Amino acid sequence: MFGPLPRLHRILVVVTALIVGMLAGIWLVHETAVPALAAAGVGWGLLAGLLLTYVLLHDFHHRPDPVRVRRR
């Protein structure tokens, strides 16, 4: 499902995207000056981080399975 990155790099991309998404959500709530929505901003930021992680790491190229032919 994920691209050809090594495991450590995939984990770093996931963690970085989640942190950036969470901080973006907090920043957006801070700029709107509605402090009661801080938890919602964090939640939406984490969701955005998950979606960003999927887009960054998903292999969108469909590679068909090789066909095996038996010859007698």
PDB file of N, CA, C, O and CB in Angstrom:
ATOM      1  N   MET A   1       0.828  -1.189   0.000  1.00  0.00           N
ATOM      2  CA  MET A   1       0.000   0.000   0.000  1.00  0.00           C
ATOM      3  C   MET A   1       0.867   1.245   0.000  1.00  0.00           C
ATOM      4  O   MET A   1       0.661   2.149  -0.810  1.00  0.00           O
ATOM      5  CB  MET A   1      -0.939   0.002   1.201  1.00  0.00           C
ATOM      6  N   PHE A   2       1.821   1.298   0.891  1.00  0.00           N
ATOM      7  CA  PHE A   2       2.680   2.465   0.924  1.00  0.00           C
ATOM      8  C   PHE A   2       3.785   2.321  -0.101  1.00  0.00           C
ATOM      9  O   PHE A   2       4.083   1.223  -0.572  1.00  0.00           O
ATOM     10  CB  PHE A   2       3.265   2.673   2.322  1.00  0.00           C
ATOM     11  N   GLY A   3       4.384   3.449  -0.436  1.00  0.00           N
ATOM     12  CA  GLY A   3       5.424   3.473  -1.456  1.00  0.00           C
ATOM     13  C   GLY A   3       6.657   2.674  -1.085  1.00  0.00           C
ATOM     14  O   GLY A   3       6.684   2.001  -0.054  1.00  0.00           O
ATOM     15  N   PRO A   4       7.667   2.749  -1.918  1.00  0.00           N
ATOM     16  CA  PRO A   4       8.861   1.924  -1.714  1.00  0.00           C
ATOM     17  C   PRO A   4       9.834   2.489  -0.671  1.00  0.00           C
ATOM     18  O   PRO A   4      11.016   2.146  -0.692  1.00  0.00           O
ATOM     19  CB  PRO A   4       9.581   1.760  -3.023  1.00  0.00           C
ATOM     20  N   LEU A   5       9.371   3.329   0.220  1.00  0.00           N
ATOM     21  CA  LEU A   5      10.254   3.888   1.235  1.00  0.00           C
ATOM     22  C   LEU A   5      10.559   2.864   2.318  1.00  0.00           C
ATOM     23  O   LEU A   5       9.731   2.003   2.615  1.00  0.00           O
ATOM     24  CB  LEU A   5       9.633   5.135   1.853  1.00  0.00           C
ATOM     25  N   PRO A   6      11.752   2.957   2.910  1.00  0.00           N
ATOM     26  CA  PRO A   6      12.040   2.088   4.062  1.00  0.00           C
ATOM     27  C   PRO A   6      11.115   2.420   5.229  1.00  0.00           C
ATOM     28  O   PRO A   6      10.531   3.502   5.285  1.00  0.00           O
ATOM     29  CB  PRO A   6      13.519   2.231   4.498  1.00  0.00           C
ATOM     30  N   ARG A   7      10.992   1.484   6.148  1.00  0.00           N
ATOM     31  CA  ARG A   7      10.046   1.612   7.260  1.00  0.00           C
ATOM     32  C   ARG A   7      10.295   2.875   8.086  1.00  0.00           C
ATOM     33  O   ARG A   7       9.343   3.567   8.447  1.00  0.00           O
ATOM     34  CB  ARG A   7      10.131   0.385   8.160  1.00  0.00           C
ATOM     35  N   LEU A   8      11.549   3.186   8.390  1.00  0.00           N
ATOM     36  CA  LEU A   8      11.862   4.363   9.203  1.00  0.00           C
ATOM     37  C   LEU A   8      11.400   5.640   8.508  1.00  0.00           C
ATOM     38  O   LEU A   8      10.851   6.532   9.155  1.00  0.00           O
ATOM     39  CB  LEU A   8      13.371   4.432   9.490  1.00  0.00           C
ATOM     40  N   HIS A   9      11.616   5.735   7.211  1.00  0.00           N
ATOM     41  CA  HIS A   9      11.212   6.932   6.481  1.00  0.00           C
ATOM     42  C   HIS A   9       9.694   7.070   6.418  1.00  0.00           C
ATOM     43  O   HIS A   9       9.169   8.181   6.494  1.00  0.00           O
ATOM     44  CB  HIS A   9      11.788   6.906   5.076  1.00  0.00           C
ATOM     45  N   ARG A  10       8.987   5.949   6.278  1.00  0.00           N
ATOM     46  CA  ARG A  10       7.523   6.003   6.289  1.00  0.00           C
ATOM     47  C   ARG A  10       7.016   6.498   7.633  1.00  0.00           C
ATOM     48  O   ARG A  10       6.096   7.314   7.691  1.00  0.00           O
ATOM     49  CB  ARG A  10       6.926   4.624   5.976  1.00  0.00           C
ATOM     50  N   ILE A  11       7.613   6.008   8.713  1.00  0.00           N
ATOM     51  CA  ILE A  11       7.203   6.447  10.047  1.00  0.00           C
ATOM     52  C   ILE A  11       7.476   7.934  10.224  1.00  0.00           C
ATOM     53  O   ILE A  11       6.649   8.653  10.784  1.00  0.00           O
ATOM     54  CB  ILE A  11       7.933   5.639  11.134  1.00  0.00           C
ATOM     55  N   LEU A  12       8.631   8.401   9.751  1.00  0.00           N
ATOM     56  CA  LEU A  12       8.949   9.827   9.860  1.00  0.00           C
ATOM     57  C   LEU A  12       7.987  10.691   9.059  1.00  0.00           C
ATOM     58  O   LEU A  12       7.595  11.764   9.517  1.00  0.00           O
ATOM     59  CB  LEU A  12      10.371  10.083   9.395  1.00  0.00           C
ATOM     60  N   VAL A  13       7.603  10.243   7.878  1.00  0.00           N
ATOM     61  CA  VAL A  13       6.649  11.005   7.067  1.00  0.00           C
ATOM     62  C   VAL A  13       5.287  11.053   7.764  1.00  0.00           C
ATOM     63  O   VAL A  13       4.645  12.102   7.793  1.00  0.00           O
ATOM     64  CB  VAL A  13       6.512  10.380   5.651  1.00  0.00           C
ATOM     65  N   VAL A  14       4.851   9.940   8.318  1.00  0.00           N
ATOM     66  CA  VAL A  14       3.555   9.898   9.007  1.00  0.00           C
ATOM     67  C   VAL A  14       3.561  10.833  10.213  1.00  0.00           C
ATOM     68  O   VAL A  14       2.641  11.633  10.385  1.00  0.00           O
ATOM     69  CB  VAL A  14       3.221   8.455   9.451  1.00  0.00           C
ATOM     70  N   VAL A  15       4.593  10.734  11.046  1.00  0.00           N
ATOM     71  CA  VAL A  15       4.667  11.566  12.248  1.00  0.00           C
ATOM     72  C   VAL A  15       4.755  13.044  11.882  1.00  0.00           C
ATOM     73  O   VAL A  15       4.089  13.875  12.499  1.00  0.00           O
ATOM     74  CB  VAL A  15       5.872  11.161  13.108  1.00  0.00           C
ATOM     75  N   THR A  16       5.570  13.377  10.885  1.00  0.00           N
ATOM     76  CA  THR A  16       5.714  14.776  10.468  1.00  0.00           C
ATOM     77  C   THR A  16       4.401  15.329   9.930  1.00  0.00           C
ATOM     78  O   THR A  16       4.017  16.449  10.268  1.00  0.00           O
ATOM     79  CB  THR A  16       6.809  14.906   9.405  1.00  0.00           C
ATOM     80  N   ALA A  17       3.712  14.560   9.100  1.00  0.00           N
ATOM     81  CA  ALA A  17       2.441  15.034   8.541  1.00  0.00           C
ATOM     82  C   ALA A  17       1.393  15.215   9.628  1.00  0.00           C
ATOM     83  O   ALA A  17       0.617  16.169   9.580  1.00  0.00           O
ATOM     84  CB  ALA A  17       1.927  14.058   7.481  1.00  0.00           C
ATOM     85  N   LEU A  18       1.356  14.315  10.611  1.00  0.00           N
ATOM     86  CA  LEU A  18       0.389  14.462  11.698  1.00  0.00           C
ATOM     87  C   LEU A  18       0.694  15.689  12.555  1.00  0.00           C
ATOM     88  O   LEU A  18      -0.221  16.412  12.949  1.00  0.00           O
ATOM     89  CB  LEU A  18       0.378  13.206  12.569  1.00  0.00           C
ATOM     90  N   ILE A  19       1.957  15.925  12.842  1.00  0.00           N
ATOM     91  CA  ILE A  19       2.334  17.094  13.644  1.00  0.00           C
ATOM     92  C   ILE A  19       2.036  18.381  12.889  1.00  0.00           C
ATOM     93  O   ILE A  19       1.496  19.324  13.467  1.00  0.00           O
ATOM     94  CB  ILE A  19       3.824  17.035  14.022  1.00  0.00           C
ATOM     95  N   VAL A  20       2.379  18.432  11.613  1.00  0.00           N
ATOM     96  CA  VAL A  20       2.106  19.630  10.816  1.00  0.00           C
ATOM     97  C   VAL A  20       0.602  19.868  10.705  1.00  0.00           C
ATOM     98  O   VAL A  20       0.150  21.007  10.817  1.00  0.00           O
ATOM     99  CB  VAL A  20       2.731  19.500   9.411  1.00  0.00           C
ATOM    100  N   GLY A  21      -0.172  18.817  10.488  1.00  0.00           N
ATOM    101  CA  GLY A  21      -1.626  18.962  10.420  1.00  0.00           C
ATOM    102  C   GLY A  21      -2.210  19.448  11.732  1.00  0.00           C
ATOM    103  O   GLY A  21      -3.086  20.312  11.742  1.00  0.00           O
ATOM    104  N   MET A  22      -1.732  18.901  12.835  1.00  0.00           N
ATOM    105  CA  MET A  22      -2.233  19.308  14.147  1.00  0.00           C
ATOM    106  C   MET A  22      -1.879  20.770  14.423  1.00  0.00           C
ATOM    107  O   MET A  22      -2.718  21.527  14.911  1.00  0.00           O
ATOM    108  CB  MET A  22      -1.657  18.397  15.252  1.00  0.00           C
ATOM    109  N   LEU A  23      -0.648  21.169  14.116  1.00  0.00           N
ATOM    110  CA  LEU A  23      -0.252  22.561  14.325  1.00  0.00           C
ATOM    111  C   LEU A  23      -1.023  23.513  13.408  1.00  0.00           C
ATOM    112  O   LEU A  23      -1.345  24.633  13.804  1.00  0.00           O
ATOM    113  CB  LEU A  23       1.251  22.719  14.093  1.00  0.00           C
ATOM    114  N   ALA A  24      -1.319  23.068  12.186  1.00  0.00           N
ATOM    115  CA  ALA A  24      -2.111  23.899  11.284  1.00  0.00           C
ATOM    116  C   ALA A  24      -3.527  24.087  11.828  1.00  0.00           C
ATOM    117  O   ALA A  24      -4.093  25.176  11.732  1.00  0.00           O
ATOM    118  CB  ALA A  24      -2.158  23.274   9.880  1.00  0.00           C
ATOM    119  N   GLY A  25      -4.096  23.023  12.399  1.00  0.00           N
ATOM    120  CA  GLY A  25      -5.430  23.137  12.998  1.00  0.00           C
ATOM    121  C   GLY A  25      -5.431  24.074  14.193  1.00  0.00           C
ATOM    122  O   GLY A  25      -6.347  24.882  14.347  1.00  0.00           O
ATOM    123  N   ILE A  26      -4.410  23.974  15.044  1.00  0.00           N
ATOM    124  CA  ILE A  26      -4.305  24.876  16.196  1.00  0.00           C
ATOM    125  C   ILE A  26      -4.129  26.310  15.732  1.00  0.00           C
ATOM    126  O   ILE A  26      -4.743  27.220  16.289  1.00  0.00           O
ATOM    127  CB  ILE A  26      -3.134  24.466  17.105  1.00  0.00           C
ATOM    128  N   TRP A  27      -3.296  26.525  14.717  1.00  0.00           N
ATOM    129  CA  TRP A  27      -3.064  27.874  14.200  1.00  0.00           C
ATOM    130  C   TRP A  27      -4.353  28.456  13.624  1.00  0.00           C
ATOM    131  O   TRP A  27      -4.654  29.628  13.846  1.00  0.00           O
ATOM    132  CB  TRP A  27      -1.959  27.860  13.125  1.00  0.00           C
ATOM    133  N   LEU A  28      -5.114  27.647  12.889  1.00  0.00           N
ATOM    134  CA  LEU A  28      -6.365  28.129  12.297  1.00  0.00           C
ATOM    135  C   LEU A  28      -7.353  28.537  13.381  1.00  0.00           C
ATOM    136  O   LEU A  28      -8.013  29.569  13.264  1.00  0.00           O
ATOM    137  CB  LEU A  28      -6.988  27.051  11.394  1.00  0.00           C
ATOM    138  N   VAL A  29      -7.459  27.734  14.432  1.00  0.00           N
ATOM    139  CA  VAL A  29      -8.363  28.080  15.529  1.00  0.00           C
ATOM    140  C   VAL A  29      -7.871  29.337  16.242  1.00  0.00           C
ATOM    141  O   VAL A  29      -8.674  30.177  16.646  1.00  0.00           O
ATOM    142  CB  VAL A  29      -8.482  26.906  16.528  1.00  0.00           C
ATOM    143  N   HIS A  30      -6.575  29.465  16.395  1.00  0.00           N
ATOM    144  CA  HIS A  30      -6.009  30.642  17.060  1.00  0.00           C
ATOM    145  C   HIS A  30      -6.296  31.915  16.252  1.00  0.00           C
ATOM    146  O   HIS A  30      -6.579  32.966  16.828  1.00  0.00           O
ATOM    147  CB  HIS A  30      -4.483  30.466  17.257  1.00  0.00           C
ATOM    148  N   GLU A  31      -6.224  31.819  14.940  1.00  0.00           N
ATOM    149  CA  GLU A  31      -6.467  32.980  14.083  1.00  0.00           C
ATOM    150  C   GLU A  31      -7.940  33.370  14.049  1.00  0.00           C
ATOM    151  O   GLU A  31      -8.250  34.546  13.854  1.00  0.00           O
ATOM    152  CB  GLU A  31      -5.980  32.697  12.674  1.00  0.00           C
ATOM    153  N   THR A  32      -8.848  32.431  14.230  1.00  0.00           N
ATOM    154  CA  THR A  32     -10.271  32.763  14.216  1.00  0.00           C
ATOM    155  C   THR A  32     -10.745  33.307  15.557  1.00  0.00           C
ATOM    156  O   THR A  32     -11.864  33.808  15.664  1.00  0.00           O
ATOM    157  CB  THR A  32     -11.086  31.543  13.843  1.00  0.00           C
ATOM    158  N   ALA A  33      -9.911  33.212  16.567  1.00  0.00           N
ATOM    159  CA  ALA A  33     -10.188  33.771  17.894  1.00  0.00           C
ATOM    160  C   ALA A  33     -11.407  33.132  18.562  1.00  0.00           C
ATOM    161  O   ALA A  33     -12.133  33.799  19.299  1.00  0.00           O
ATOM    162  CB  ALA A  33     -10.400  35.269  17.786  1.00  0.00           C
ATOM    163  N   VAL A  34     -11.626  31.856  18.308  1.00  0.00           N
ATOM    164  CA  VAL A  34     -12.679  31.114  18.991  1.00  0.00           C
ATOM    165  C   VAL A  34     -11.991  30.002  19.782  1.00  0.00           C
ATOM    166  O   VAL A  34     -11.806  28.901  19.264  1.00  0.00           O
ATOM    167  CB  VAL A  34     -13.750  30.534  17.971  1.00  0.00           C
ATOM    168  N   PRO A  35     -11.609  30.280  21.035  1.00  0.00           N
ATOM    169  CA  PRO A  35     -10.824  29.300  21.782  1.00  0.00           C
ATOM    170  C   PRO A  35     -11.583  28.020  22.125  1.00  0.00           C
ATOM    171  O   PRO A  35     -10.959  27.005  22.433  1.00  0.00           O
ATOM    172  CB  PRO A  35     -10.330  29.922  23.041  1.00  0.00           C
ATOM    173  N   ALA A  36     -12.892  28.045  22.077  1.00  0.00           N
ATOM    174  CA  ALA A  36     -13.664  26.850  22.401  1.00  0.00           C
ATOM    175  C   ALA A  36     -13.507  25.772  21.334  1.00  0.00           C
ATOM    176  O   ALA A  36     -13.834  24.612  21.584  1.00  0.00           O
ATOM    177  CB  ALA A  36     -15.134  27.205  22.568  1.00  0.00           C
ATOM    178  N   LEU A  37     -13.020  26.125  20.168  1.00  0.00           N
ATOM    179  CA  LEU A  37     -12.871  25.169  19.074  1.00  0.00           C
ATOM    180  C   LEU A  37     -11.470  24.582  18.987  1.00  0.00           C
ATOM    181  O   LEU A  37     -11.106  24.021  17.954  1.00  0.00           O
ATOM    182  CB  LEU A  37     -13.217  25.830  17.772  1.00  0.00           C
ATOM    183  N   ALA A  38     -10.680  24.697  20.043  1.00  0.00           N
ATOM    184  CA  ALA A  38      -9.303  24.213  20.003  1.00  0.00           C
ATOM    185  C   ALA A  38      -9.258  22.702  19.758  1.00  0.00           C
ATOM    186  O   ALA A  38      -8.450  22.234  18.955  1.00  0.00           O
ATOM    187  CB  ALA A  38      -8.579  24.559  21.313  1.00  0.00           C
ATOM    188  N   ALA A  39     -10.101  21.948  20.429  1.00  0.00           N
ATOM    189  CA  ALA A  39     -10.114  20.496  20.231  1.00  0.00           C
ATOM    190  C   ALA A  39     -10.550  20.146  18.809  1.00  0.00           C
ATOM    191  O   ALA A  39     -10.014  19.217  18.206  1.00  0.00           O
ATOM    192  CB  ALA A  39     -11.046  19.821  21.253  1.00  0.00           C
ATOM    193  N   ALA A  40     -11.507  20.876  18.283  1.00  0.00           N
ATOM    194  CA  ALA A  40     -11.947  20.623  16.910  1.00  0.00           C
ATOM    195  C   ALA A  40     -10.828  20.943  15.922  1.00  0.00           C
ATOM    196  O   ALA A  40     -10.652  20.234  14.932  1.00  0.00           O
ATOM    197  CB  ALA A  40     -13.204  21.456  16.582  1.00  0.00           C
ATOM    198  N   GLY A  41     -10.076  22.003  16.187  1.00  0.00           N
ATOM    199  CA  GLY A  41      -8.954  22.347  15.317  1.00  0.00           C
ATOM    200  C   GLY A  41      -7.894  21.274  15.313  1.00  0.00           C
ATOM    201  O   GLY A  41      -7.336  20.946  14.266  1.00  0.00           O
ATOM    202  N   VAL A  42      -7.612  20.720  16.488  1.00  0.00           N
ATOM    203  CA  VAL A  42      -6.638  19.626  16.566  1.00  0.00           C
ATOM    204  C   VAL A  42      -7.160  18.403  15.827  1.00  0.00           C
ATOM    205  O   VAL A  42      -6.409  17.745  15.107  1.00  0.00           O
ATOM    206  CB  VAL A  42      -6.329  19.271  18.037  1.00  0.00           C
ATOM    207  N   GLY A  43      -8.427  18.097  15.997  1.00  0.00           N
ATOM    208  CA  GLY A  43      -9.015  16.940  15.315  1.00  0.00           C
ATOM    209  C   GLY A  43      -8.992  17.079  13.802  1.00  0.00           C
ATOM    210  O   GLY A  43      -8.594  16.154  13.095  1.00  0.00           O
ATOM    211  N   TRP A  44      -9.417  18.235  13.307  1.00  0.00           N
ATOM    212  CA  TRP A  44      -9.389  18.460  11.862  1.00  0.00           C
ATOM    213  C   TRP A  44      -7.961  18.478  11.335  1.00  0.00           C
ATOM    214  O   TRP A  44      -7.696  18.022  10.222  1.00  0.00           O
ATOM    215  CB  TRP A  44     -10.090  19.770  11.513  1.00  0.00           C
ATOM    216  N   GLY A  45      -7.042  19.009  12.142  1.00  0.00           N
ATOM    217  CA  GLY A  45      -5.635  19.007  11.734  1.00  0.00           C
ATOM    218  C   GLY A  45      -5.075  17.600  11.642  1.00  0.00           C
ATOM    219  O   GLY A  45      -4.325  17.290  10.717  1.00  0.00           O
ATOM    220  N   LEU A  46      -5.436  16.739  12.601  1.00  0.00           N
ATOM    221  CA  LEU A  46      -4.982  15.350  12.543  1.00  0.00           C
ATOM    222  C   LEU A  46      -5.590  14.612  11.350  1.00  0.00           C
ATOM    223  O   LEU A  46      -4.925  13.796  10.713  1.00  0.00           O
ATOM    224  CB  LEU A  46      -5.336  14.624  13.842  1.00  0.00           C
ATOM    225  N   LEU A  47      -6.842  14.901  11.058  1.00  0.00           N
ATOM    226  CA  LEU A  47      -7.470  14.294   9.889  1.00  0.00           C
ATOM    227  C   LEU A  47      -6.765  14.746   8.608  1.00  0.00           C
ATOM    228  O   LEU A  47      -6.505  13.937   7.718  1.00  0.00           O
ATOM    229  CB  LEU A  47      -8.968  14.654   9.835  1.00  0.00           C
ATOM    230  N   ALA A  48      -6.464  16.026   8.523  1.00  0.00           N
ATOM    231  CA  ALA A  48      -5.742  16.528   7.354  1.00  0.00           C
ATOM    232  C   ALA A  48      -4.357  15.895   7.264  1.00  0.00           C
ATOM    233  O   ALA A  48      -3.885  15.588   6.169  1.00  0.00           O
ATOM    234  CB  ALA A  48      -5.624  18.061   7.411  1.00  0.00           C
ATOM    235  N   GLY A  49      -3.703  15.699   8.408  1.00  0.00           N
ATOM    236  CA  GLY A  49      -2.399  15.043   8.410  1.00  0.00           C
ATOM    237  C   GLY A  49      -2.476  13.603   7.928  1.00  0.00           C
ATOM    238  O   GLY A  49      -1.595  13.143   7.202  1.00  0.00           O
ATOM    239  N   LEU A  50      -3.531  12.885   8.329  1.00  0.00           N
ATOM    240  CA  LEU A  50      -3.706  11.514   7.856  1.00  0.00           C
ATOM    241  C   LEU A  50      -3.940  11.464   6.347  1.00  0.00           C
ATOM    242  O   LEU A  50      -3.383  10.612   5.655  1.00  0.00           O
ATOM    243  CB  LEU A  50      -4.870  10.852   8.584  1.00  0.00           C
ATOM    244  N   LEU A  51      -4.762  12.374   5.845  1.00  0.00           N
ATOM    245  CA  LEU A  51      -5.006  12.415   4.407  1.00  0.00           C
ATOM    246  C   LEU A  51      -3.743  12.789   3.635  1.00  0.00           C
ATOM    247  O   LEU A  51      -3.473  12.239   2.568  1.00  0.00           O
ATOM    248  CB  LEU A  51      -6.121  13.404   4.091  1.00  0.00           C
ATOM    249  N   LEU A  52      -2.979  13.722   4.179  1.00  0.00           N
ATOM    250  CA  LEU A  52      -1.724  14.104   3.544  1.00  0.00           C
ATOM    251  C   LEU A  52      -0.745  12.935   3.541  1.00  0.00           C
ATOM    252  O   LEU A  52      -0.039  12.719   2.557  1.00  0.00           O
ATOM    253  CB  LEU A  52      -1.107  15.313   4.256  1.00  0.00           C
ATOM    254  N   THR A  53      -0.701  12.194   4.620  1.00  0.00           N
ATOM    255  CA  THR A  53       0.165  11.026   4.686  1.00  0.00           C
ATOM    256  C   THR A  53      -0.235   9.991   3.640  1.00  0.00           C
ATOM    257  O   THR A  53       0.626   9.407   2.981  1.00  0.00           O
ATOM    258  CB  THR A  53       0.120  10.410   6.085  1.00  0.00           C
ATOM    259  N   TYR A  54      -1.527   9.766   3.487  1.00  0.00           N
ATOM    260  CA  TYR A  54      -1.997   8.808   2.486  1.00  0.00           C
ATOM    261  C   TYR A  54      -1.586   9.239   1.079  1.00  0.00           C
ATOM    262  O   TYR A  54      -1.131   8.421   0.279  1.00  0.00           O
ATOM    263  CB  TYR A  54      -3.523   8.655   2.567  1.00  0.00           C
ATOM    264  N   VAL A  55      -1.749  10.520   0.786  1.00  0.00           N
ATOM    265  CA  VAL A  55      -1.405  11.016  -0.544  1.00  0.00           C
ATOM    266  C   VAL A  55       0.109  10.948  -0.774  1.00  0.00           C
ATOM    267  O   VAL A  55       0.554  10.624  -1.875  1.00  0.00           O
ATOM    268  CB  VAL A  55      -1.908  12.460  -0.724  1.00  0.00           C
ATOM    269  N   LEU A  56       0.889  11.249   0.251  1.00  0.00           N
ATOM    270  CA  LEU A  56       2.341  11.236   0.088  1.00  0.00           C
ATOM    271  C   LEU A  56       2.912   9.825  -0.056  1.00  0.00           C
ATOM    272  O   LEU A  56       3.879   9.626  -0.791  1.00  0.00           O
ATOM    273  CB  LEU A  56       2.989  11.925   1.263  1.00  0.00           C
ATOM    274  N   LEU A  57       2.336   8.857   0.626  1.00  0.00           N
ATOM    275  CA  LEU A  57       2.938   7.533   0.675  1.00  0.00           C
ATOM    276  C   LEU A  57       2.238   6.463  -0.146  1.00  0.00           C
ATOM    277  O   LEU A  57       2.788   5.373  -0.307  1.00  0.00           O
ATOM    278  CB  LEU A  57       2.994   7.091   2.061  1.00  0.00           C
ATOM    279  N   HIS A  58       1.058   6.727  -0.666  1.00  0.00           N
ATOM    280  CA  HIS A  58       0.328   5.694  -1.398  1.00  0.00           C
ATOM    281  C   HIS A  58       0.902   5.533  -2.795  1.00  0.00           C
ATOM    282  O   HIS A  58       1.225   6.515  -3.463  1.00  0.00           O
ATOM    283  CB  HIS A  58      -1.168   6.034  -1.472  1.00  0.00           C
ATOM    284  N   ASP A  59       1.025   4.302  -3.225  1.00  0.00           N
ATOM    285  CA  ASP A  59       1.501   4.004  -4.572  1.00  0.00           C
ATOM    286  C   ASP A  59       0.293   3.949  -5.502  1.00  0.00           C
ATOM    287  O   ASP A  59      -0.448   2.966  -5.501  1.00  0.00           O
ATOM    288  CB  ASP A  59       2.308   2.659  -4.610  1.00  0.00           C
ATOM    289  N   PHE A  60       0.094   4.996  -6.293  1.00  0.00           N
ATOM    290  CA  PHE A  60      -1.090   5.106  -7.135  1.00  0.00           C
ATOM    291  C   PHE A  60      -0.946   4.378  -8.470  1.00  0.00           C
ATOM    292  O   PHE A  60      -1.914   4.297  -9.227  1.00  0.00           O
ATOM    293  CB  PHE A  60      -1.398   6.553  -7.384  1.00  0.00           C
ATOM    294  N   HIS A  61       0.225   3.855  -8.772  1.00  0.00           N
ATOM    295  CA  HIS A  61       0.435   3.159 -10.036  1.00  0.00           C
ATOM    296  C   HIS A  61       0.009   1.705  -9.884  1.00  0.00           C
ATOM    297  O   HIS A  61       0.526   0.973  -9.039  1.00  0.00           O
ATOM    298  CB  HIS A  61       1.916   3.255 -10.486  1.00  0.00           C
ATOM    299  N   HIS A  62      -0.933   1.309 -10.711  1.00  0.00           N
ATOM    300  CA  HIS A  62      -1.416  -0.074 -10.659  1.00  0.00           C
ATOM    301  C   HIS A  62      -0.453  -0.943 -11.450  1.00  0.00           C
ATOM    302  O   HIS A  62      -0.245  -0.724 -12.643  1.00  0.00           O
ATOM    303  CB  HIS A  62      -2.876  -0.195 -11.222  1.00  0.00           C
ATOM    304  N   ARG A  63       0.122  -1.908 -10.797  1.00  0.00           N
ATOM    305  CA  ARG A  63       1.023  -2.838 -11.462  1.00  0.00           C
ATOM    306  C   ARG A  63       0.330  -4.202 -11.502  1.00  0.00           C
ATOM    307  O   ARG A  63       0.122  -4.831 -10.465  1.00  0.00           O
ATOM    308  CB  ARG A  63       2.416  -2.919 -10.726  1.00  0.00           C
ATOM    309  N   PRO A  64      -0.019  -4.646 -12.695  1.00  0.00           N
ATOM    310  CA  PRO A  64      -0.708  -5.942 -12.775  1.00  0.00           C
ATOM    311  C   PRO A  64       0.236  -7.081 -12.378  1.00  0.00           C
ATOM    312  O   PRO A  64       1.450  -7.010 -12.566  1.00  0.00           O
ATOM    313  CB  PRO A  64      -1.255  -6.178 -14.206  1.00  0.00           C
ATOM    314  N   ASP A  65      -0.364  -8.113 -11.831  1.00  0.00           N
ATOM    315  CA  ASP A  65       0.416  -9.288 -11.463  1.00  0.00           C
ATOM    316  C   ASP A  65       0.920  -9.982 -12.727  1.00  0.00           C
ATOM    317  O   ASP A  65       0.220 -10.031 -13.738  1.00  0.00           O
ATOM    318  CB  ASP A  65      -0.429 -10.261 -10.601  1.00  0.00           C
ATOM    319  N   PRO A  66       2.130 -10.514 -12.662  1.00  0.00           N
ATOM    320  CA  PRO A  66       2.635 -11.222 -13.855  1.00  0.00           C
ATOM    321  C   PRO A  66       1.808 -12.481 -14.124  1.00  0.00           C
ATOM    322  O   PRO A  66       1.363 -13.159 -13.198  1.00  0.00           O
ATOM    323  CB  PRO A  66       4.133 -11.596 -13.677  1.00  0.00           C
ATOM    324  N   VAL A  67       1.621 -12.767 -15.367  1.00  0.00           N
ATOM    325  CA  VAL A  67       0.838 -13.931 -15.781  1.00  0.00           C
ATOM    326  C   VAL A  67       1.787 -15.106 -15.968  1.00  0.00           C
ATOM    327  O   VAL A  67       2.821 -14.987 -16.626  1.00  0.00           O
ATOM    328  CB  VAL A  67       0.038 -13.643 -17.094  1.00  0.00           C
ATOM    329  N   ARG A  68       1.426 -16.233 -15.387  1.00  0.00           N
ATOM    330  CA  ARG A  68       2.253 -17.435 -15.538  1.00  0.00           C
ATOM    331  C   ARG A  68       1.592 -18.372 -16.548  1.00  0.00           C
ATOM    332  O   ARG A  68       0.388 -18.622 -16.509  1.00  0.00           O
ATOM    333  CB  ARG A  68       2.454 -18.157 -14.163  1.00  0.00           C
ATOM    334  N   VAL A  69       2.412 -18.867 -17.435  1.00  0.00           N
ATOM    335  CA  VAL A  69       1.922 -19.786 -18.472  1.00  0.00           C
ATOM    336  C   VAL A  69       2.630 -21.118 -18.284  1.00  0.00           C
ATOM    337  O   VAL A  69       3.857 -21.176 -18.209  1.00  0.00           O
ATOM    338  CB  VAL A  69       2.168 -19.214 -19.921  1.00  0.00           C
ATOM    339  N   ARG A  70       1.848 -22.187 -18.209  1.00  0.00           N
ATOM    340  CA  ARG A  70       2.442 -23.517 -18.110  1.00  0.00           C
ATOM    341  C   ARG A  70       2.525 -24.119 -19.498  1.00  0.00           C
ATOM    342  O   ARG A  70       1.539 -24.172 -20.233  1.00  0.00           O
ATOM    343  CB  ARG A  70       1.623 -24.432 -17.159  1.00  0.00           C
ATOM    344  N   ARG A  71       3.699 -24.563 -19.836  1.00  0.00           N
ATOM    345  CA  ARG A  71       3.883 -25.226 -21.123  1.00  0.00           C
ATOM    346  C   ARG A  71       4.153 -26.707 -20.889  1.00  0.00           C
ATOM    347  O   ARG A  71       4.896 -27.088 -19.984  1.00  0.00           O
ATOM    348  CB  ARG A  71       5.041 -24.575 -21.926  1.00  0.00           C
ATOM    349  N   ARG A  72       3.545 -27.510 -21.707  1.00  0.00           N
ATOM    350  CA  ARG A  72       3.747 -28.959 -21.581  1.00  0.00           C
ATOM    351  C   ARG A  72       4.610 -29.481 -22.686  1.00  0.00           C
ATOM    352  O   ARG A  72       4.886 -30.680 -22.740  1.00  0.00           O
ATOM    353  CB  ARG A  72       2.425 -29.692 -21.578  1.00  0.00           C
TER     354      ARG A  72
END
